[in-house]
Amino acid sequence: MLTIALPKGRIAEQTLEKFEKVFEEKFVFEDRKLILKKAGFTFLNVRNQDVPTYVMYGAADLGVVGLDVLEEKGYDLVKLLDLQIGQCRVAIGLKAGESIDWTRSEITVATKHEKIAKRFFEQKAMAVNIVKLYGSIELAPLVGLSDCIVDIVETGETMKQNGLEVGQTIMQSSVYLVSNKNAYYGKKEQILTLREKLATT
Ligand code: PRP
């Protein structure tokens, strides 16, 4: 029995669709249920940012999570497979027509991705004041909360519709199947069989 932590929402749906194709069975979380048991798997429906935590502490053997979230958490998990869904990038966003003044001593950045943003600016020898937000990041520069944002860009439409421009890309991301190290050693055959099925379907 493998336990797999899935992030709620679109990625959970797309991942369950993949499992449906592989196992030719319906995989759906009923109503408000957070646990789904099917075909020898237990799926946990958790928040995006919590997936690495469930896997790291061994509450789940496997997790499905964006590379950006994984990088942000910094946990030592085994990356098993790029599921080729949820492709996006983490990029700078600025008010249209503005650019970063690299001569300044400090910049204020609004983001969910604190570590990724901090590392990016510090590597460029720019001190950074992070304003941690949990969503609707694009608002911050519009109302003077920050100079710029570091956020997920998929189509670029959210930034565009809010008068922002997409700046430099910090990292590319997509959704990965990841494993807890102990689980990987202990259940290697089962995990690799699943990995293979997901890779070829
Ligand atoms: C994400 C991200 C952007 C948007 C990017 O937000 O934070 O706001 O998607 O997509 P686009 O480039 O295709 O417009 P999400 O929908 O996850 O909501 P959030 O703002 O609450 O994080």
Coordinates of N, CA, C and O in Angstrom, one line a residue, residues 14-163:
Q14 N -5.6 16.6 -12.4 CA -4.8 16.1 -13.5 C -4.0 14.8 -13.1 O -3.9 13.9 -13.9
T15 N -3.6 14.8 -11.8 CA -2.8 13.6 -11.4 C -3.8 12.4 -11.3 O -3.4 11.3 -11.7
L16 N -5.0 12.6 -10.7 CA -5.9 11.5 -10.6 C -6.4 11.0 -12.0 O -6.6 9.9 -12.2
E17 N -6.4 12.0 -12.9 CA -6.7 11.6 -14.3 C -5.7 10.6 -14.9 O -6.0 9.6 -15.5
K18 N -4.4 10.9 -14.5 CA -3.3 10.1 -15.0 C -3.5 8.7 -14.3 O -3.3 7.6 -15.0
F19 N -3.8 8.6 -13.0 CA -4.0 7.4 -12.4 C -5.2 6.6 -13.0 O -5.1 5.4 -13.1
E20 N -6.2 7.4 -13.3 CA -7.4 6.7 -14.0 C -7.0 6.0 -15.2 O -7.4 4.9 -15.5
K21 N -6.1 6.7 -16.0 CA -5.7 6.1 -17.3 C -4.9 4.8 -17.0 O -5.0 3.8 -17.7
V22 N -3.9 4.9 -16.0 CA -3.0 3.8 -15.7 C -3.8 2.6 -15.2 O -3.6 1.5 -15.6
F23 N -4.8 2.9 -14.3 CA -5.4 1.7 -13.6 C -6.8 1.5 -14.1 O -7.5 0.5 -13.7
E24 N -7.3 2.3 -15.1 CA -8.6 2.1 -15.7 C -9.7 2.0 -14.6 O -10.5 1.1 -14.6
E25 N -9.6 2.9 -13.7 CA -10.6 3.0 -12.6 C -10.9 4.5 -12.4 O -10.0 5.3 -12.7
K26 N -12.0 4.8 -11.8 CA -12.3 6.2 -11.4 C -11.6 6.5 -10.1 O -11.7 5.8 -9.1
F27 N -10.9 7.6 -10.1 CA -10.2 8.1 -8.8 C -10.8 9.5 -8.5 O -10.4 10.5 -9.2
V28 N -11.7 9.6 -7.6 CA -12.3 10.9 -7.3 C -12.4 11.1 -5.7 O -12.8 10.2 -5.1
F29 N -12.0 12.2 -5.2 CA -12.2 12.5 -3.8 C -13.7 12.9 -3.7 O -14.2 13.8 -4.4
E30 N -14.4 12.2 -2.8 CA -15.8 12.5 -2.6 C -16.1 13.7 -1.8 O -15.5 13.8 -0.7
D31 N -16.9 14.6 -2.3 CA -17.3 15.8 -1.5 C -16.2 16.4 -0.7 O -15.3 17.0 -1.4
R32 N -16.2 16.4 0.6 CA -15.2 17.1 1.4 C -14.1 16.1 1.9 O -13.3 16.5 2.7
K33 N -14.1 14.9 1.4 CA -13.2 13.8 1.9 C -11.8 14.2 1.6 O -11.5 14.6 0.4
L34 N -10.9 13.9 2.5 CA -9.5 14.2 2.3 C -8.6 13.0 2.0 O -7.4 13.1 1.7
I35 N -9.3 11.8 2.2 CA -8.6 10.6 2.0 C -9.3 9.8 0.9 O -10.6 9.7 1.0
L36 N -8.6 9.2 0.0 CA -9.2 8.4 -1.1 C -8.4 7.1 -1.1 O -7.2 7.1 -1.3
K37 N -9.1 5.9 -0.9 CA -8.4 4.7 -1.0 C -8.8 3.9 -2.2 O -10.0 3.7 -2.4
K38 N -7.9 3.5 -3.1 CA -8.3 2.9 -4.3 C -7.1 2.1 -4.9 O -6.0 2.6 -4.9
A39 N -7.4 0.9 -5.4 CA -6.4 0.1 -6.1 C -5.1 0.0 -5.4 O -4.0 0.0 -6.0
G40 N -5.1 -0.1 -4.1 CA -3.9 -0.3 -3.3 C -3.1 1.0 -3.0 O -2.0 1.0 -2.6
F41 N -3.8 2.1 -3.3 CA -3.2 3.4 -3.0 C -4.1 4.2 -2.0 O -5.3 4.1 -2.0
T42 N -3.4 5.0 -1.2 CA -4.1 5.9 -0.3 C -3.7 7.3 -0.8 O -2.5 7.6 -0.8
F43 N -4.7 8.1 -1.2 CA -4.3 9.5 -1.7 C -4.8 10.5 -0.6 O -5.9 10.3 0.0
L44 N -3.9 11.4 -0.3 CA -4.2 12.5 0.7 C -4.4 13.8 -0.1 O -3.5 14.1 -0.9
N45 N -5.5 14.5 0.2 CA -5.7 15.8 -0.5 C -5.3 16.9 0.4 O -5.9 17.2 1.4
V46 N -4.1 17.5 0.1 CA -3.5 18.5 1.0 C -3.2 19.8 0.3 O -3.3 19.8 -0.9
R47 N -2.9 20.8 1.1 CA -2.5 22.1 0.4 C -1.2 21.9 -0.3 O -0.3 21.3 0.2
N48 N -1.1 22.6 -1.4 CA 0.1 22.6 -2.3 C 1.4 22.7 -1.5 O 2.3 21.8 -1.6
Q49 N 1.5 23.7 -0.6 CA 2.7 23.9 0.1 C 3.0 22.9 1.2 O 4.1 22.8 1.8
D50 N 2.0 22.1 1.5 CA 2.1 21.1 2.6 C 2.6 19.7 2.1 O 2.9 18.9 2.8
V51 N 2.5 19.5 0.7 CA 2.9 18.2 0.2 C 4.3 17.8 0.6 O 4.4 16.7 1.1
P52 N 5.3 18.6 0.5 CA 6.6 18.2 0.9 C 6.7 17.8 2.4 O 7.5 16.9 2.7
T53 N 5.9 18.5 3.2 CA 5.9 18.2 4.6 C 5.4 16.8 4.9 O 6.0 16.0 5.7
Y54 N 4.3 16.4 4.3 CA 3.7 15.1 4.5 C 4.8 14.0 4.1 O 4.9 13.0 4.7
V55 N 5.5 14.3 3.0 CA 6.4 13.3 2.4 C 7.7 13.3 3.3 O 8.2 12.2 3.6
M56 N 8.2 14.4 3.7 CA 9.4 14.5 4.5 C 9.2 13.8 5.8 O 10.1 13.1 6.2
Y57 N 8.1 13.9 6.5 CA 7.9 13.3 7.7 C 7.4 11.8 7.6 O 7.1 11.2 8.6
G58 N 7.3 11.4 6.4 CA 6.9 10.0 6.2 C 5.4 9.7 6.3 O 5.0 8.5 6.3
A59 N 4.6 10.7 6.5 CA 3.1 10.5 6.5 C 2.6 10.0 5.2 O 1.6 9.4 5.1
A60 N 3.3 10.4 4.1 CA 3.1 9.9 2.8 C 4.4 9.3 2.2 O 5.4 9.9 2.5
D61 N 4.3 8.2 1.5 CA 5.5 7.7 0.8 C 5.9 8.6 -0.3 O 7.1 8.8 -0.6
L62 N 4.9 9.0 -1.1 CA 5.1 9.8 -2.3 C 4.3 11.1 -2.2 O 3.3 11.2 -1.5
G63 N 4.7 12.0 -3.1 CA 4.0 13.3 -3.2 C 4.0 13.8 -4.6 O 4.9 13.4 -5.4
V64 N 3.0 14.6 -5.0 CA 3.0 15.2 -6.3 C 3.0 16.7 -6.0 O 2.1 17.3 -5.4
V65 N 4.1 17.3 -6.5 CA 4.3 18.7 -6.1 C 5.1 19.5 -7.2 O 6.0 18.9 -7.8
G66 N 4.8 20.8 -7.3 CA 5.6 21.7 -8.2 C 7.0 21.8 -7.7 O 7.3 21.9 -6.5
L67 N 7.9 21.9 -8.7 CA 9.3 22.1 -8.4 C 9.6 23.4 -7.6 O 10.5 23.4 -6.7
D68 N 8.8 24.4 -7.8 CA 8.9 25.7 -7.1 C 8.6 25.5 -5.6 O 9.4 26.0 -4.8
V69 N 7.6 24.7 -5.3 CA 7.3 24.5 -3.9 C 8.4 23.7 -3.2 O 8.8 23.9 -2.1
L70 N 8.9 22.7 -4.0 CA 9.9 21.8 -3.5 C 11.2 22.6 -3.2 O 11.8 22.5 -2.1
E71 N 11.5 23.5 -4.1 CA 12.7 24.3 -4.0 C 12.6 25.3 -2.7 O 13.5 25.5 -2.0
E72 N 11.4 25.8 -2.6 CA 11.1 26.7 -1.5 C 11.2 26.0 -0.2 O 11.7 26.6 0.8
K73 N 10.7 24.8 -0.1 CA 10.8 24.0 1.2 C 12.2 23.6 1.5 O 12.6 23.5 2.6
G74 N 12.9 23.2 0.4 CA 14.3 22.8 0.6 C 14.5 21.4 1.2 O 15.6 21.1 1.7
Y75 N 13.5 20.6 1.3 CA 13.6 19.3 1.9 C 14.4 18.3 0.9 O 14.3 18.5 -0.3
D76 N 15.0 17.3 1.5 CA 15.8 16.4 0.8 C 14.9 15.2 0.4 O 14.9 14.2 1.1
L77 N 14.2 15.3 -0.7 CA 13.3 14.3 -1.2 C 13.9 13.7 -2.5 O 14.6 14.4 -3.2
V78 N 13.4 12.5 -2.9 CA 13.9 11.9 -4.1 C 12.9 12.4 -5.3 O 11.7 12.1 -5.2
K79 N 13.5 13.0 -6.3 CA 12.7 13.4 -7.4 C 12.6 12.2 -8.4 O 13.6 11.9 -9.0
L80 N 11.4 11.7 -8.5 CA 11.3 10.4 -9.3 C 10.9 10.7 -10.8 O 11.4 10.0 -11.6
L81 N 10.0 11.6 -11.0 CA 9.5 11.8 -12.4 C 8.9 13.2 -12.6 O 8.1 13.6 -11.7
D82 N 9.2 13.8 -13.7 CA 8.5 15.0 -14.1 C 7.2 14.5 -14.8 O 7.2 13.9 -15.8
L83 N 6.1 14.9 -14.2 CA 4.8 14.4 -14.7 C 4.3 15.2 -15.9 O 3.2 14.9 -16.4
Q84 N 5.1 16.2 -16.3 CA 4.7 17.0 -17.5 C 3.4 17.7 -17.4 O 2.7 17.9 -18.4
I85 N 3.0 18.1 -16.2 CA 1.8 18.9 -16.0 C 2.3 20.2 -15.1 O 3.3 20.2 -14.5
G86 N 1.4 21.2 -15.1 CA 1.6 22.3 -14.3 C 2.9 23.1 -14.7 O 3.6 23.7 -13.8
Q87 N 3.2 23.1 -16.0 CA 4.4 23.8 -16.4 C 4.2 25.3 -16.2 O 3.2 25.9 -16.6
C88 N 5.2 25.9 -15.5 CA 5.2 27.4 -15.3 C 6.6 27.9 -15.0 O 7.5 27.1 -15.0
R89 N 6.7 29.2 -14.7 CA 8.0 29.7 -14.3 C 7.8 30.6 -13.1 O 6.7 31.1 -12.9
V90 N 8.8 30.7 -12.3 CA 8.8 31.7 -11.2 C 9.6 32.9 -11.8 O 10.7 32.8 -12.3
A91 N 8.9 34.1 -11.8 CA 9.5 35.2 -12.5 C 9.3 36.5 -11.7 O 8.4 36.6 -10.8
I92 N 10.1 37.5 -12.0 CA 9.9 38.8 -11.5 C 8.7 39.5 -12.2 O 8.5 39.3 -13.4
G93 N 7.9 40.3 -11.4 CA 6.9 41.1 -12.0 C 7.0 42.5 -11.6 O 7.2 42.8 -10.4
L94 N 6.9 43.4 -12.6 CA 7.1 44.8 -12.3 C 6.0 45.6 -12.9 O 5.3 45.2 -13.9
K95 N 5.7 46.8 -12.4 CA 4.7 47.7 -13.0 C 5.2 47.9 -14.4 O 6.4 48.2 -14.7
A96 N 4.2 47.9 -15.4 CA 4.6 48.1 -16.8 C 5.4 49.4 -17.0 O 5.1 50.4 -16.4
G97 N 6.5 49.2 -17.7 CA 7.4 50.3 -18.0 C 8.5 50.5 -16.9 O 9.4 51.3 -17.2
E98 N 8.4 49.9 -15.8 CA 9.4 50.0 -14.8 C 10.5 48.9 -14.9 O 10.2 47.9 -15.5
S99 N 11.7 49.2 -14.4 CA 12.7 48.2 -14.3 C 13.4 48.2 -13.0 O 13.2 49.2 -12.2
I100 N 14.1 47.2 -12.6 CA 14.7 47.2 -11.3 C 16.0 48.1 -11.3 O 16.8 48.0 -12.3
D101 N 16.1 48.9 -10.3 CA 17.2 49.8 -10.2 C 18.3 49.0 -9.4 O 18.2 49.0 -8.1
W102 N 19.2 48.4 -10.1 CA 20.2 47.6 -9.4 C 21.2 48.4 -8.5 O 22.0 47.8 -7.8
T103 N 21.2 49.7 -8.7 CA 22.1 50.5 -7.9 C 21.6 50.8 -6.5 O 22.3 51.3 -5.6
R104 N 20.3 50.5 -6.3 CA 19.7 50.7 -4.9 C 20.3 49.8 -3.9 O 20.8 48.7 -4.3
S105 N 20.2 50.1 -2.6 CA 20.8 49.3 -1.6 C 19.9 48.2 -1.2 O 20.3 47.1 -0.8
E106 N 18.6 48.4 -1.3 CA 17.6 47.4 -0.9 C 16.3 47.5 -1.7 O 16.0 48.6 -2.2
I107 N 15.7 46.3 -1.9 CA 14.5 46.3 -2.7 C 13.4 45.5 -1.9 O 13.8 44.6 -1.1
T108 N 12.2 46.0 -2.0 CA 11.1 45.3 -1.3 C 10.3 44.4 -2.3 O 9.9 44.9 -3.3
V109 N 10.2 43.1 -2.0 CA 9.7 42.2 -2.9 C 8.5 41.4 -2.2 O 8.7 40.8 -1.2
A110 N 7.4 41.4 -2.9 CA 6.2 40.6 -2.3 C 6.2 39.3 -3.0 O 6.4 39.2 -4.2
T111 N 6.0 38.2 -2.2 CA 6.0 36.9 -2.8 C 5.5 35.8 -1.8 O 5.5 36.1 -0.6
K112 N 5.2 34.7 -2.4 CA 4.9 33.5 -1.7 C 6.2 32.7 -1.5 O 6.4 31.9 -0.7
H113 N 7.1 33.0 -2.5 CA 8.4 32.2 -2.6 C 9.5 32.9 -2.0 O 10.4 33.4 -2.6
E114 N 9.5 33.0 -0.6 CA 10.4 33.8 0.1 C 11.9 33.4 -0.1 O 12.7 34.3 -0.4
K115 N 12.2 32.1 0.0 CA 13.6 31.6 -0.2 C 14.1 31.9 -1.6 O 15.2 32.3 -1.8
I116 N 13.3 31.5 -2.6 CA 13.7 31.6 -4.0 C 14.0 33.1 -4.3 O 15.0 33.4 -4.9
A117 N 13.1 34.0 -3.8 CA 13.3 35.4 -4.1 C 14.5 36.0 -3.4 O 15.3 36.7 -4.0
K118 N 14.7 35.6 -2.1 CA 15.8 36.1 -1.3 C 17.1 35.7 -2.0 O 18.0 36.5 -2.2
R119 N 17.2 34.4 -2.4 CA 18.4 33.9 -3.0 C 18.7 34.6 -4.3 O 19.9 35.0 -4.5
F120 N 17.7 34.9 -5.1 CA 17.9 35.5 -6.4 C 18.5 36.9 -6.2 O 19.5 37.2 -6.9
F121 N 17.9 37.7 -5.3 CA 18.4 39.1 -5.2 C 19.8 39.1 -4.4 O 20.6 39.9 -4.8
E122 N 19.9 38.2 -3.5 CA 21.2 38.2 -2.7 C 22.4 37.8 -3.6 O 23.5 38.3 -3.4
Q123 N 22.1 36.9 -4.6 CA 23.2 36.5 -5.5 C 23.6 37.7 -6.4 O 24.7 37.7 -6.9
K124 N 22.7 38.7 -6.5 CA 23.0 39.8 -7.3 C 23.4 41.0 -6.3 O 23.4 42.2 -6.7
A125 N 23.8 40.6 -5.1 CA 24.3 41.6 -4.1 C 23.3 42.7 -3.8 O 23.7 43.9 -3.6
M126 N 22.0 42.4 -3.9 CA 21.0 43.4 -3.6 C 20.3 42.9 -2.3 O 19.8 41.8 -2.2
A127 N 20.3 43.7 -1.3 CA 19.6 43.4 0.0 C 18.1 43.4 -0.3 O 17.6 44.2 -1.1
V128 N 17.4 42.4 0.3 CA 16.0 42.3 0.0 C 15.1 42.3 1.2 O 15.5 41.6 2.2
N129 N 14.1 43.0 1.1 CA 13.1 43.0 2.2 C 11.9 42.3 1.6 O 11.2 42.7 0.7
I130 N 11.6 41.1 2.2 CA 10.6 40.2 1.7 C 9.3 40.5 2.4 O 9.2 40.5 3.6
V131 N 8.2 40.8 1.6 CA 6.9 40.9 2.2 C 6.2 39.6 1.8 O 5.9 39.3 0.6
K132 N 5.9 38.7 2.8 CA 5.4 37.4 2.5 C 3.8 37.5 2.3 O 3.1 38.0 3.2
L133 N 3.4 37.0 1.2 CA 1.9 37.0 0.9 C 1.5 35.6 0.6 O 2.4 34.7 0.3
Y134 N 0.2 35.3 0.6 CA -0.3 34.0 0.4 C -1.1 33.8 -0.9 O -1.5 32.8 -1.3
G135 N -1.3 35.0 -1.6 CA -2.0 34.9 -2.9 C -2.3 36.3 -3.4 O -1.9 37.3 -2.7
S136 N -2.8 36.4 -4.6 CA -3.1 37.7 -5.2 C -1.8 38.6 -5.1 O -2.0 39.8 -4.9
I137 N -0.7 38.1 -5.4 CA 0.6 38.7 -5.2 C 0.7 40.0 -6.1 O 1.3 41.0 -5.7
E138 N 0.0 39.9 -7.3 CA 0.1 40.9 -8.3 C -0.4 42.3 -7.8 O 0.0 43.3 -8.3
L139 N -1.2 42.3 -6.7 CA -1.7 43.5 -6.1 C -0.6 44.4 -5.5 O -0.7 45.6 -5.6
A140 N 0.4 43.7 -4.9 CA 1.4 44.4 -4.1 C 2.0 45.7 -4.7 O 2.0 46.7 -4.1
P141 N 2.6 45.6 -5.9 CA 3.2 46.8 -6.4 C 2.2 47.8 -6.8 O 2.5 49.0 -6.8
L142 N 1.0 47.4 -7.1 CA 0.0 48.4 -7.6 C -0.5 49.3 -6.4 O -0.9 50.4 -6.6
V143 N -0.4 48.8 -5.2 CA -0.8 49.6 -4.0 C 0.3 50.0 -3.1 O 0.1 50.4 -2.0
G144 N 1.5 49.9 -3.7 CA 2.7 50.4 -3.0 C 3.2 49.5 -1.8 O 4.0 50.0 -1.0
L145 N 2.8 48.3 -1.8 CA 3.2 47.4 -0.8 C 4.7 46.9 -1.1 O 5.4 46.5 -0.2
S146 N 5.0 46.8 -2.4 CA 6.4 46.4 -2.7 C 6.8 47.0 -4.0 O 6.0 47.6 -4.7
D147 N 8.1 46.9 -4.3 CA 8.7 47.5 -5.5 C 8.4 46.5 -6.7 O 8.2 46.9 -7.8
C148 N 8.4 45.2 -6.4 CA 8.1 44.2 -7.4 C 7.6 43.0 -6.8 O 7.5 42.9 -5.6
I149 N 7.3 42.0 -7.6 CA 6.9 40.7 -7.1 C 7.8 39.6 -7.6 O 8.4 39.7 -8.7
V150 N 7.8 38.4 -6.9 CA 8.3 37.2 -7.5 C 7.1 36.2 -7.4 O 6.6 36.0 -6.3
D151 N 6.7 35.7 -8.6 CA 5.5 34.9 -8.6 C 5.5 33.9 -9.7 O 6.3 34.0 -10.7
I152 N 4.5 33.0 -9.7 CA 4.3 32.0 -10.7 C 3.7 32.7 -11.9 O 2.7 33.5 -11.8
V153 N 4.3 32.4 -13.1 CA 3.7 32.9 -14.4 C 3.4 31.6 -15.2 O 4.3 30.8 -15.5
E154 N 2.1 31.5 -15.6 CA 1.8 30.4 -16.5 C 1.5 30.9 -17.9 O 2.3 30.7 -18.8
T155 N 0.5 31.7 -18.0 CA 0.2 32.3 -19.3 C 0.6 33.8 -19.3 O 0.7 34.4 -20.4
G156 N 0.8 34.4 -18.2 CA 1.2 35.8 -18.1 C 0.0 36.7 -18.0 O 0.1 37.9 -17.9
E157 N -1.2 36.1 -18.1 CA -2.4 36.9 -18.2 C -2.7 37.7 -16.9 O -3.2 38.8 -17.0
T158 N -2.5 37.1 -15.7 CA -2.8 37.8 -14.5 C -2.0 39.0 -14.3 O -2.5 40.1 -14.0
M159 N -0.7 38.9 -14.6 CA 0.2 40.1 -14.6 C -0.3 41.2 -15.6 O -0.5 42.4 -15.2
K160 N -0.6 40.7 -16.8 CA -1.0 41.6 -17.9 C -2.3 42.4 -17.5 O -2.3 43.6 -17.6
Q161 N -3.2 41.6 -17.0 CA -4.5 42.3 -16.7 C -4.5 43.2 -15.5 O -5.4 43.9 -15.2
N162 N -3.3 43.1 -14.8 CA -3.2 44.0 -13.6 C -2.1 45.0 -13.8 O -1.5 45.5 -12.8
G163 N -1.8 45.3 -15.1 CA -0.8 46.3 -15.4 C 0.6 46.0 -15.0 O 1.4 46.9 -14.8

